[in-house]
Coordinates of C-alpha atoms in Angstrom, one line a residue:
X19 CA 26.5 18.6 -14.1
X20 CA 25.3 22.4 -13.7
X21 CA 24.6 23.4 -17.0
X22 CA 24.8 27.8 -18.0
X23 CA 20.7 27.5 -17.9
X24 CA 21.0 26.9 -14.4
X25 CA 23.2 29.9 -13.4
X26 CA 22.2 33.1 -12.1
X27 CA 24.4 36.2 -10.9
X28 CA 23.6 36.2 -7.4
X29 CA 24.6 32.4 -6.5
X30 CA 27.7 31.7 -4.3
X31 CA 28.0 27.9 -4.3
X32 CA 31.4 27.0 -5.0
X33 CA 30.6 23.5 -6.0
X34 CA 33.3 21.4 -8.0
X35 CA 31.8 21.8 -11.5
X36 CA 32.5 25.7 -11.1
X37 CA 29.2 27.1 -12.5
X38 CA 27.1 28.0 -9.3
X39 CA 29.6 30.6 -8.1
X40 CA 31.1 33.8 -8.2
X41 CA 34.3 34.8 -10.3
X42 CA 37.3 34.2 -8.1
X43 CA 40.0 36.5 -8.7
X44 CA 42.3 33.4 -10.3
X45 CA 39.5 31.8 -12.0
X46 CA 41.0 32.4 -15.9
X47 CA 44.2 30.3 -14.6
X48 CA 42.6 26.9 -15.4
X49 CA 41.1 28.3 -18.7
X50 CA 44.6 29.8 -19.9
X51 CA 46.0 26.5 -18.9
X52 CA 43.3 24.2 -20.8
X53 CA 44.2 27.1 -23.8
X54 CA 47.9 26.0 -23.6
X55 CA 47.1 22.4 -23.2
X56 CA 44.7 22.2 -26.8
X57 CA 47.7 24.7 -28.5
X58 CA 50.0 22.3 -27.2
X59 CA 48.3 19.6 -29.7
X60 CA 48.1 22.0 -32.1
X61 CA 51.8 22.5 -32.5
X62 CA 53.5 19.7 -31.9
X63 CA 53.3 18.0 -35.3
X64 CA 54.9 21.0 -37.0
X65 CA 58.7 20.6 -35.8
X66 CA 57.8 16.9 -36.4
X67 CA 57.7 17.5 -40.5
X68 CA 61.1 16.3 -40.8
X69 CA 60.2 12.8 -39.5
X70 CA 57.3 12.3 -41.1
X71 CA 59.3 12.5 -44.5
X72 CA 61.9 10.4 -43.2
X73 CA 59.4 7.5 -41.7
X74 CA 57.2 7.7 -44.7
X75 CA 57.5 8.5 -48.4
X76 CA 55.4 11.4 -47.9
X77 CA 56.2 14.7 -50.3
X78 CA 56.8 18.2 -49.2
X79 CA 53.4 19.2 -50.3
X80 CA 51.3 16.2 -48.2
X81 CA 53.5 16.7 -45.4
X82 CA 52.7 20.2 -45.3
X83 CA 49.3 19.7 -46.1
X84 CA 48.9 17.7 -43.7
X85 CA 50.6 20.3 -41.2
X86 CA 47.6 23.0 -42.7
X87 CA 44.9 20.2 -42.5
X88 CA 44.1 21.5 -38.9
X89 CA 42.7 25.1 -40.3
X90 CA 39.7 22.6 -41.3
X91 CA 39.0 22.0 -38.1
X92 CA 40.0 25.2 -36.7
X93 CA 37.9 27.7 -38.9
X94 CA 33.6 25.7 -38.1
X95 CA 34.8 25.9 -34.6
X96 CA 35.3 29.4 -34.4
X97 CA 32.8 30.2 -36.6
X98 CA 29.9 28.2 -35.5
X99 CA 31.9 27.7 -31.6
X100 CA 32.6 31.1 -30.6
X101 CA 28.6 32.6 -31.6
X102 CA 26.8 29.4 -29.9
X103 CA 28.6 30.4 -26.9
X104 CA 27.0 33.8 -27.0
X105 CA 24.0 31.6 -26.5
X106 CA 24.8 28.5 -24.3
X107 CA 27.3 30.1 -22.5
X108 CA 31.2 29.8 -22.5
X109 CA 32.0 26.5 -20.5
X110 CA 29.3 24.2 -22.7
X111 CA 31.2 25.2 -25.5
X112 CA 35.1 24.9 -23.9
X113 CA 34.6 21.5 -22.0
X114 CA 34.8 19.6 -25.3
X115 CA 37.8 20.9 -26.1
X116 CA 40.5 19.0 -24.2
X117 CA 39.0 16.0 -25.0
X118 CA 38.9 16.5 -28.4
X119 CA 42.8 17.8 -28.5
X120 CA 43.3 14.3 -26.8
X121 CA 41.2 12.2 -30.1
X122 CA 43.6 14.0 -32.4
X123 CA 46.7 13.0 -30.3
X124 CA 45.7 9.1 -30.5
X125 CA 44.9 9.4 -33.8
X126 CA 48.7 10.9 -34.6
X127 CA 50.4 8.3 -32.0
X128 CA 48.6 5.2 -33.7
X129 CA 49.4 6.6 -37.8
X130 CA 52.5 7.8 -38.0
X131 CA 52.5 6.6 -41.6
X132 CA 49.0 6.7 -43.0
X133 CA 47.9 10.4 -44.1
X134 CA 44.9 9.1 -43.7
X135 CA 44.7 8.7 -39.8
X136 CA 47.2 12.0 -39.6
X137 CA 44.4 13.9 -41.6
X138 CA 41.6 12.9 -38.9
X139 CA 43.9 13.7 -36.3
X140 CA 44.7 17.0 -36.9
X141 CA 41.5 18.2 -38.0
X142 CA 40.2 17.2 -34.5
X143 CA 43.3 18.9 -33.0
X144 CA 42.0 21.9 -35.3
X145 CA 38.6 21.5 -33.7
X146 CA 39.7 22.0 -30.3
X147 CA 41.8 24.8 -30.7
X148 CA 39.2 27.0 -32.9
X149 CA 37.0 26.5 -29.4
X150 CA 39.9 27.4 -27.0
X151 CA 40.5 30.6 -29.6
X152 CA 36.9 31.8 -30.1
X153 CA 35.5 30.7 -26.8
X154 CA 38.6 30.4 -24.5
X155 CA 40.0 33.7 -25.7
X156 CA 36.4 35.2 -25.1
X157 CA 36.1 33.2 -21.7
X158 CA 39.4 34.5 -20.7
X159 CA 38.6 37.9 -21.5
X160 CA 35.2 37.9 -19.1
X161 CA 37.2 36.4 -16.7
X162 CA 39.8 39.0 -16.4
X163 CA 38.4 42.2 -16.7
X164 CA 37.7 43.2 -13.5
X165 CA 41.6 43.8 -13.6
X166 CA 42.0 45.8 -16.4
X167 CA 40.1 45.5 -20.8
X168 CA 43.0 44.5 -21.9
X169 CA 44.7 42.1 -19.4
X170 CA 42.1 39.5 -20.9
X171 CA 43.8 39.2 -24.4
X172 CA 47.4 39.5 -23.0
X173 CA 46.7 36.2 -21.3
X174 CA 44.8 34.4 -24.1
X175 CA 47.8 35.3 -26.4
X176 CA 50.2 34.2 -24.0
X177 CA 48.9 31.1 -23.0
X178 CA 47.7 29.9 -27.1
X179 CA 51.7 31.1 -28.1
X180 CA 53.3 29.3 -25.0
X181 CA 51.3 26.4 -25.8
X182 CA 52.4 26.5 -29.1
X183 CA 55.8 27.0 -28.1
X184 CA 56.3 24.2 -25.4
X185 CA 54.2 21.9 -27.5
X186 CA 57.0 22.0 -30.0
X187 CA 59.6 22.3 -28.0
X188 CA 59.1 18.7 -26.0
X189 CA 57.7 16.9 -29.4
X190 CA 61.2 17.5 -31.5
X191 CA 63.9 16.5 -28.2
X192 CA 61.4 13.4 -27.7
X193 CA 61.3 12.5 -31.0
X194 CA 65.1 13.2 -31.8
X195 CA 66.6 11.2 -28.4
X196 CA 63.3 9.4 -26.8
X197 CA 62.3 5.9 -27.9
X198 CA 59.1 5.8 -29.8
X199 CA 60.1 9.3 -32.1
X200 CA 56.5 8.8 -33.3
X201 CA 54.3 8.2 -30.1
X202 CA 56.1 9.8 -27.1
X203 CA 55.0 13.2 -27.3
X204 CA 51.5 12.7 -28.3
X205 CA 51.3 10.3 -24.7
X206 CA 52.5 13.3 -22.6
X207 CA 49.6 15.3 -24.4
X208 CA 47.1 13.3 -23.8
X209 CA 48.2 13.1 -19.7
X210 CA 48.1 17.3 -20.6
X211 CA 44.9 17.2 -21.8
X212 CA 43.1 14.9 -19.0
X213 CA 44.7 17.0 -16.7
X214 CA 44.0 20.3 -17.9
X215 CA 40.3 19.5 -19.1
X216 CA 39.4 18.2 -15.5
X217 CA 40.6 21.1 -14.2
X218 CA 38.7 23.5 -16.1
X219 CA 35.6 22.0 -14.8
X220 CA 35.4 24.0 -11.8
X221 CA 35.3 27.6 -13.7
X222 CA 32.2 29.6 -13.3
X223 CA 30.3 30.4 -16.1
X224 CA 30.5 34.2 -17.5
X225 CA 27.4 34.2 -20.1
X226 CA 24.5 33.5 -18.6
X227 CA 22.4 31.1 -21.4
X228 CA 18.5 32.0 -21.4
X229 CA 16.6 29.3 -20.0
X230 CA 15.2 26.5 -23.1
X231 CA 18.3 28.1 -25.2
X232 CA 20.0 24.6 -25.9
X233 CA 16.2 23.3 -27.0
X234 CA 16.4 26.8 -29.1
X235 CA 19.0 26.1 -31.8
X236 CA 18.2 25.2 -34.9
X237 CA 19.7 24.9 -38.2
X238 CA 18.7 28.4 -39.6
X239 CA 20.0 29.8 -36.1
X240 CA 23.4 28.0 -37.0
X241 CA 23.2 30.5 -40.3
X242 CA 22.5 33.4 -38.2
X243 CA 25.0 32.8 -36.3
X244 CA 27.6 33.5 -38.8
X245 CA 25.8 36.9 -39.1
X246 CA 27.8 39.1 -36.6
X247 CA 27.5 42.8 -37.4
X248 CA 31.0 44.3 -35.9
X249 CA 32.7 42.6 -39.2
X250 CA 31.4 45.4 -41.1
X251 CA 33.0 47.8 -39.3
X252 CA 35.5 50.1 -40.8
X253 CA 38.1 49.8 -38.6
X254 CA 38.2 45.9 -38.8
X255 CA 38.4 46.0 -41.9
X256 CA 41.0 48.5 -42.5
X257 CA 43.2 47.3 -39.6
X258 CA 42.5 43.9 -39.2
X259 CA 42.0 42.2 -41.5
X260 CA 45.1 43.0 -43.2
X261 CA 47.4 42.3 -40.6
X262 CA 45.6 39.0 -39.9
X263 CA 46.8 36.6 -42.6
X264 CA 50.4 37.5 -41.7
X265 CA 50.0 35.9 -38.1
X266 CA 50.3 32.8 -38.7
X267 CA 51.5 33.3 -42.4
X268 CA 55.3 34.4 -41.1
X269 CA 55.1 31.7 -37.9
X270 CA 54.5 28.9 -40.8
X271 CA 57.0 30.4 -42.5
X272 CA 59.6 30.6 -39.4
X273 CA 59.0 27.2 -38.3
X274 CA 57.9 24.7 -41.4
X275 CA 60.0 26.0 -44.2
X276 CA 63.2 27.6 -43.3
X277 CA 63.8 24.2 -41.4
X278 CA 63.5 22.2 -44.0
X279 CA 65.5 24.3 -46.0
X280 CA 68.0 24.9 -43.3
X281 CA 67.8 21.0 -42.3
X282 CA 70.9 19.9 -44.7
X283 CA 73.2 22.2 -42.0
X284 CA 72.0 21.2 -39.1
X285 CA 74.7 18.9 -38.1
X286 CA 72.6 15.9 -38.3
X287 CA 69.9 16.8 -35.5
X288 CA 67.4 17.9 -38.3
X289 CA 64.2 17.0 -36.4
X290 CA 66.2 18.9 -33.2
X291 CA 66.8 22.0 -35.2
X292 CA 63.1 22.1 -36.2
X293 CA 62.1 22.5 -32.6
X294 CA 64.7 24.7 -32.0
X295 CA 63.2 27.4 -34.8
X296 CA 59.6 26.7 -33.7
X297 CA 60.5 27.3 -30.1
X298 CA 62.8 30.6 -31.0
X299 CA 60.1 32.1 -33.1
X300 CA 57.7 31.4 -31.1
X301 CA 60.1 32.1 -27.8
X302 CA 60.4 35.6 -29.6
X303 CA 56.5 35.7 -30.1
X304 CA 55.7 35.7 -26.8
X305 CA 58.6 37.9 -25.1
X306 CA 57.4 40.9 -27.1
X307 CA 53.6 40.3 -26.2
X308 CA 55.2 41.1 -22.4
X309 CA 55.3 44.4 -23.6
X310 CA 52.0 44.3 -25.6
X311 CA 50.4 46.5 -23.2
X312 CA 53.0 49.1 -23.4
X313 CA 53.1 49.0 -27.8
X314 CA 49.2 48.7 -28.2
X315 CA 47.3 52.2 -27.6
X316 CA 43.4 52.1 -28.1
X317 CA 44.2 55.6 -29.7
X318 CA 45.9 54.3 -33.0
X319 CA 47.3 51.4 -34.8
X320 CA 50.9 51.4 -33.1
X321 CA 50.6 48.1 -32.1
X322 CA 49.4 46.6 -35.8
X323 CA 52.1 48.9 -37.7
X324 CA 55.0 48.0 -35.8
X325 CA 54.0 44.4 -35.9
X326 CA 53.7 44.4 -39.9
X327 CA 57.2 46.8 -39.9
X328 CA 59.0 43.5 -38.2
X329 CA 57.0 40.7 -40.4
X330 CA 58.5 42.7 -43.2
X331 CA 62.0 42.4 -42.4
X332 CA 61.8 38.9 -41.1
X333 CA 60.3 37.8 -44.2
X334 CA 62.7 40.1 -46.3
X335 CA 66.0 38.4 -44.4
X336 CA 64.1 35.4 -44.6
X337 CA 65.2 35.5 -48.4
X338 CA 68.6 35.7 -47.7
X339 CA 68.8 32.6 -45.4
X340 CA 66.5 30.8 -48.0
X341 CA 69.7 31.7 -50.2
X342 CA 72.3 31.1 -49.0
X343 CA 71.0 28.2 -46.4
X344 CA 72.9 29.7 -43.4
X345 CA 71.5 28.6 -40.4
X346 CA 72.6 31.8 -38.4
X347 CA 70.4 33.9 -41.0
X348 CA 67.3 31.5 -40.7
X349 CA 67.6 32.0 -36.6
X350 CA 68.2 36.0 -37.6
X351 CA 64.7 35.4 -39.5
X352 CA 62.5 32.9 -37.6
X353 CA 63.1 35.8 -34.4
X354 CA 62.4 38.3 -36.4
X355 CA 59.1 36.8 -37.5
X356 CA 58.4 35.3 -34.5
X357 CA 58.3 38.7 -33.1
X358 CA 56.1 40.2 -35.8
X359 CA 53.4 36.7 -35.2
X360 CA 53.5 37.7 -31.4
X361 CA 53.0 41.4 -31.9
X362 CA 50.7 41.2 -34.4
X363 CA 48.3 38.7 -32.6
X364 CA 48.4 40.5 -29.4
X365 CA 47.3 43.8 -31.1
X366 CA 44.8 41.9 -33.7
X367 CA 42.7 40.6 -30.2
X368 CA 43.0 44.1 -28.5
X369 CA 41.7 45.6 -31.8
X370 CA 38.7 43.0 -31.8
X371 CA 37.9 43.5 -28.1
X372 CA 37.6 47.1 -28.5
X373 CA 35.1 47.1 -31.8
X374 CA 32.9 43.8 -30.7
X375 CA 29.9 43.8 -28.7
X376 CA 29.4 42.2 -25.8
X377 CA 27.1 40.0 -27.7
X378 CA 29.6 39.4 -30.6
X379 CA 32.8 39.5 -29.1
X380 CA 33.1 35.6 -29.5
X381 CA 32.0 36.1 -33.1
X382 CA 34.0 38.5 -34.1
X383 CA 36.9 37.1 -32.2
X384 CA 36.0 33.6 -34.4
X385 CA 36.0 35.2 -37.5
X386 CA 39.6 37.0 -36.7
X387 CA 41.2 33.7 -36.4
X388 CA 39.4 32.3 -39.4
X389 CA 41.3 35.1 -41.3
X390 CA 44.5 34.6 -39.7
X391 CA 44.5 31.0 -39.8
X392 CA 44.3 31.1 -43.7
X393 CA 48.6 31.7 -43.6
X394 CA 48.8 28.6 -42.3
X395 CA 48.4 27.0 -45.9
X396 CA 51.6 29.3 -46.8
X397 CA 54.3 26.8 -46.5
X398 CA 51.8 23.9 -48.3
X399 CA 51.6 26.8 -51.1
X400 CA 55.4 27.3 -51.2
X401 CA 56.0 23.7 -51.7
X402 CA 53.8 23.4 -54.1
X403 CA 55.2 27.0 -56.5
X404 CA 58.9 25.4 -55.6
X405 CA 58.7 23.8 -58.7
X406 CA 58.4 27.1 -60.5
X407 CA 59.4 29.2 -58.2
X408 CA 62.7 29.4 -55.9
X409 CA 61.9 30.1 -52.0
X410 CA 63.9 33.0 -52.3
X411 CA 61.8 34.4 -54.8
X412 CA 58.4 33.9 -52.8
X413 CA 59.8 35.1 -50.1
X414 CA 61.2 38.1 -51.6
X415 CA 57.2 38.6 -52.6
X416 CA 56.4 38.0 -49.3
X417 CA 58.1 40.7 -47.9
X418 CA 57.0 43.5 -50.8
X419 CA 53.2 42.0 -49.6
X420 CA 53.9 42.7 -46.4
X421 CA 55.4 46.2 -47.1
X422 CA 52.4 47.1 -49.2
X423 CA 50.0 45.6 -45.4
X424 CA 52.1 47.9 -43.6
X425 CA 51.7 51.0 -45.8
X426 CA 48.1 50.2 -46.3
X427 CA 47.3 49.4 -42.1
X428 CA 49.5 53.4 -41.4
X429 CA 47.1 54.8 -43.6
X430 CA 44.2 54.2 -40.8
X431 CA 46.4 55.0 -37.9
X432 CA 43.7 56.5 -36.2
X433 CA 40.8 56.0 -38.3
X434 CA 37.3 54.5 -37.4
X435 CA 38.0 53.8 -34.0
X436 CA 35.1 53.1 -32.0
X437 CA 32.9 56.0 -30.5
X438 CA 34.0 55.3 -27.1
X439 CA 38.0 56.2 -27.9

C-alpha cells in the first residue's frame, strides 16, 4: 500500500489506495461517510440502556458506566491520534478506524450480558471514533477547503451527529421488533464498517509525512505530542473550553436519562422510545448545524452564546419533565438540548479551526473533544447522586451551571480572537 512517505504534491496517479493523487473535488465524501459509519458504533448502545437492564441484572450506574466506558477509548486517540497525524499523515492514522469500530461491535453482539466483554467493546468503539474526530474531522477539513474555511467543520459535524443519530435510530426498532434484540444491530454495523473503511482507502493523503518519520517516533515524541501550543490561547480558553463539557453533557442527558425516567409512560415500547429521544435530540442537533454557517461569525462568539442560551433552557425544562415524568415535556427537552449539542459543537470546531495551526489543528482539535467528551460521564454521575439527590434537583443545577457558561462565554464576545479577524 502507498504509504504518506511516498506522496508528493505534484503526483497525478489515481491509483485505488488514493494516496498518489490529486484532491478530487468529492474526495471528503468517503471520509465523512467512514465518520458516520465509526459514530454509528459509537451510539448505538445508548438507546439500548433499557435492554441491557432488562436482559441482565445490571444497575443504573454500570449500565451507564458502561455507556461512558467509550470516553476511555475516545480521549488517547485524540490525544495521541490526532498529533501523530500531524506527522504520519492523515490516512495512516484513519484506516484503523473502521476496523476497530467493527472489534467493538463483535465484542457487544457476542456479550450482551457480561460487562466484561461490553467494557472491551466500547472502549474499542471509543478508540475509533477519537480517530475519526481528531483525525477525520482534521482530514475533512483539508479536504474541503478549497470550497470555503468553514465548509470543512460543517461536514465533520454533520456526518459524526448523523452517525450518531441513525446509529441509534436502527439499534432501538431492531432491538424492540427484530429477532436477536441483542445482536442485530451490531451485524448491520459491522457490514457498515467493511463497507465504509474499504471505501476510504482510495482518499488522497492531505499531510504530507517527512520521509523516515514513522522510524522517527519515539516514546518521548509521544509526550511531545501532547504539547500543542494553541491550548494556551486566550480565546480557547475563554470560549471553548466552557462551552465544551456541555456538548455531550446535555446529549447524555437528552438521550440516557430522561428515557429512563420517561420509560414507565412509554406505552410499553421502552427500548422504542429510547431511540425515539436519541434520534429527536440528535434529529434537532443536526437541523440547526444547517444553519451553522449562518449563526457562527468569525467576528464574535454568536454561535457559542446562543448555543449555551438553548442548553440552558433544555436543561432548565428538563427539570420539569424529570418531575412530573410527562413524556411530551422530555420530547419539549431532549429538542431543546439536542439543539444546544448541535449548535454548540458546530461553533466549538469553527472556533478551533480558526485559533489552530496548521501544524496543530489535529491537536487542538483532539484536545477539544477530550474536554467535551468528559459530559459523557453525566448520566453515570446522576445515577450515582440519585440516591441523594432527586433528578430534578441536578438538573435544576444543571441549568444554573449552564446559565453561569453562558454569562461567562458573553463576556468574551469578541475577545482574543486571532490576529487575522
Amino acid at each position: 500500500m502507498t504509504t504518506s512517505t511516498d506522496i508528493h504534491p505534484q503526483t497525478t496517479s489515481t491509483s485505488e489506495e488514493g494516496g498518489t493523487r490529486p484532491i478530487g473535488r468529492h474526495d471528503w465524501v468517503p471520509v465523512a461517510a467512514a465518520i458516520t459509519a465509526v459514530a454509528w458504533g459509537g451510539n448505538e448502545f445508548t438507546p439500548l440502556l433499557v435492554m441491557y437492564r432488562s436482559v441482565s441484572e445490571f444497575t443504573a450506574v454500570t449500565v451507564n458506566g458502561l455507556l461512558a466506558a467509550y470516553v476511555i477509548g475516545i480521549v488517547p486517540a485524540l490525544l495521541i491520534g490526532g498529533p501523530l497525524s500531524d506527522i504520519l499523515g492523515r490516512r495512516t492514522l484513519m484506516l484503523p478506524a473502521a476496523p476497530l469500530s467493527m472489534a467493538g461491535s463483535i465484542l457487544l453482539a457476542v456479550g450482551p450480558t457480561s460487562p466484561l466483554m461490553l467494557g472491551a467493546g466500547r472502549i474499542l468503539c471509543g478508540l475509533a471514533l477519537g480517530l475519526v474526530m481528531a483525525v477525520g474531522t482534521t482530514w475533512m477539513k483539508e479536504l474541503s477547503e478549497k470550497e470555503s474555511p468553514a465548509a470543512g467543520a460543517r461536514r465533520a459535524s454533520l456526518a459524526l451527529t448523523i452517525g450518531f443519530l441513525v446509529g441509534a435510530g436502527v439499534a432501538s426498532a431492531l432491538a424492540q421488533w427484530a429477532p436477536f434484540p441483542t445482536h442485530a444491530s451490531y451485524c448491520l454495523h459491522i457490514i457498515l464498517t467493511i463497507t465504509t473503511g474499504l471505501w476510504v482507502l482510495r482518499v488522497p493523503e492531505t499531510r504530507i509525512a517527512e520521509a523516515g518519520a514513522a522510524r522517527s517516533i519515539r516514546p518521548k515524541t509521544l509526550v511531545n505530542l501532547l504539547r500543542i501550543p494553541s491550548v494556551g490561547h486566550a480565546r480557547f480558553l475563554r470560549v471553548v473550553v466552557p462551552v465544551a463539557p456541555w456538548v455531550f453533557g446535555c446529549a447524555g442527558a437528552a438521550y440516557a436519562i430522561l428515557p429512563n425516567l420517561l420509560s414507565g409512560s412509554a406505552h410499553g415500547v421502552p427500548i422504542a422510545f429510547s431511540g425515539l429521544m436519541t434520534v429527536l435530540t440528535l434529529g434537532c442537533g443536526v437541523g440547526i448545524q444547517v444553519l451553522g454557517r449562518v449563526i457562527d461569525s468569525r467576528h464574535n462568539a454568536r454561535a457559542s452564546v446562543i448555543a449555551m442560551a438553548i442548553i440552558t433552557v433544555g436543561v432548565f425544562i428538563g427539570a420539569f419533565a424529570a418531575q412530573s415524568l410527562n413524556l411530551v415535556t422530555g420530547a419539549i427537552a431532549a429538542a431543546l438540548m439536542g439543539m444546544g449539542y448541535g449548535l454548540a459543537l458546530v461553533a466549538g470546531l469553527s472556533e478551533v479551526q480558526r485559533i489552530a495551526t496548521p501544524a496543530d489543528l489535529a491537536g487542538l482539535t483532539a484536545v477539544y473533544y477530550s474536554v467535551a467528551y468528559l459530559g459523557f460521564f453525566i448520566p453515570m454521575i446522576f445515577a450515582e447522586l440519585s440516591a441523594y439527590i432527586s433528578y430534578p434537583t441536578m438538573f435544576l443545577v444543571g441549568s444554573i451551571l449552564a446559565l453561569v457558561s453562558l454569562l461567562f462565554v458573553a463576556s468574551a464576545w469578541k475577545a482574543h480572537l486571532p490576529a487575522h479577524y
